[in-house]
Amino acid sequence: MQRSSQKHKAFTIDHLQLQRAGGQTVGKLFGYNADEHKRAVKANKYQAVWNKKAGYETFALDYPLLRLGWDRSDVQGYVKDHLGIDMSKSHRPVCPFSGVCSPQPDHLKRLRKYPDLAARVLRLEYLSMALNDNSSLYKDDTLFKRVTDDQNTEALGQFNARLDKEPWAVYRLQRADTAGRRPECHTAHGDRCAKPKCRDSSIKGTVYRSVKTVRTGSRTEVGAFLHNAATALDRPVEHSTKAHGAGIDHVRTRVRPDSKTYGTVEDFYVAAPASTRDKARDGFSKVWAAMTAGQ
């Protein structure tokens, strides 16, 4: 989500503003409120890096609400007093920040008002977590759990109906998590270095992933195919509700020994809605061959 915002909003807007500024510094106002000081610190940090690369101060960042010490209730009160409007927070159901920067009662209320939108996002989260169980909408929680705890039966019903109705697929996921470079390597060897001795298995490096569609069909047909594949591979079908409460079926042929150890690979088949295109990161085949040689 953050990458999407950077690519399709921040980059294009910043580029246009700098073009029109003709080399002058552009002032930029952020509506971070008094509870979001960390976001301002992070923005300043990144801006300092971009200014250094550009060779001048491209943008001068300012945070009016932080300077005033206003939180969300102060802003809502101001708008109510001056315009007579009960201001609600802007809302994109798929936005991950809705779970951390928005009052949860208000957010869940909107999901009850628009169960069809909630169901669409629940389906997107389910597919995302089928391919990577760390890809929930929120960092430490799932939208599915929050909607379930809120007893939003309409949204959950529409979500399950979507899963039963649409086409499904069995995907093969191969992921190579390379070990990262030691800090001293960056100092000694610059931006690039391929020496194995400079890698540390406790440091995350580049992740190379491949997604391939093996079979498509109805949810029932795909489920049967996955079970037959498990029998042929002499592997169990793992039906897990640990990551996602609705349950996801995997057949794993290579398992990472530890999620915090890098320089390892994983390989599995999973059943999920059929809407992901086959793709692989540039260099995947070469990296995968090197990391699985002799195994």
Short mmCIF file of N, CA and C in Angstrom, two decimals, residues 17 25-29 58-61:
data_model
loop_
_atom_site.label_atom_id
_atom_site.label_comp_id
_atom_site.label_asym_id
_atom_site.label_seq_id
_atom_site.Cartn_x
_atom_site.Cartn_y
_atom_site.Cartn_z
N GLN A 17 5.20 19.36 -9.21
CA GLN A 17 5.48 20.56 -8.43
C GLN A 17 6.91 21.05 -8.65
N THR A 25 12.58 26.10 -3.84
CA THR A 25 12.05 25.21 -2.80
C THR A 25 10.53 25.34 -2.74
N VAL A 26 9.86 24.21 -2.67
CA VAL A 26 8.39 24.17 -2.60
C VAL A 26 7.96 23.89 -1.17
N GLY A 27 7.05 24.69 -0.66
CA GLY A 27 6.50 24.43 0.67
C GLY A 27 5.44 23.36 0.61
N LYS A 28 5.46 22.46 1.56
CA LYS A 28 4.50 21.35 1.57
C LYS A 28 3.91 21.22 2.97
N LEU A 29 2.58 21.26 3.06
CA LEU A 29 1.88 21.15 4.33
C LEU A 29 1.32 19.75 4.51
N THR A 58 14.48 20.60 -1.90
CA THR A 58 13.39 20.53 -2.88
C THR A 58 12.05 20.91 -2.25
N PHE A 59 11.79 20.35 -1.06
CA PHE A 59 10.54 20.64 -0.36
C PHE A 59 10.84 21.04 1.08
N ALA A 60 10.14 22.07 1.55
CA ALA A 60 10.20 22.47 2.96
C ALA A 60 8.92 21.99 3.61
N LEU A 61 9.05 21.04 4.51
CA LEU A 61 7.87 20.40 5.10
C LEU A 61 7.39 21.17 6.33
#
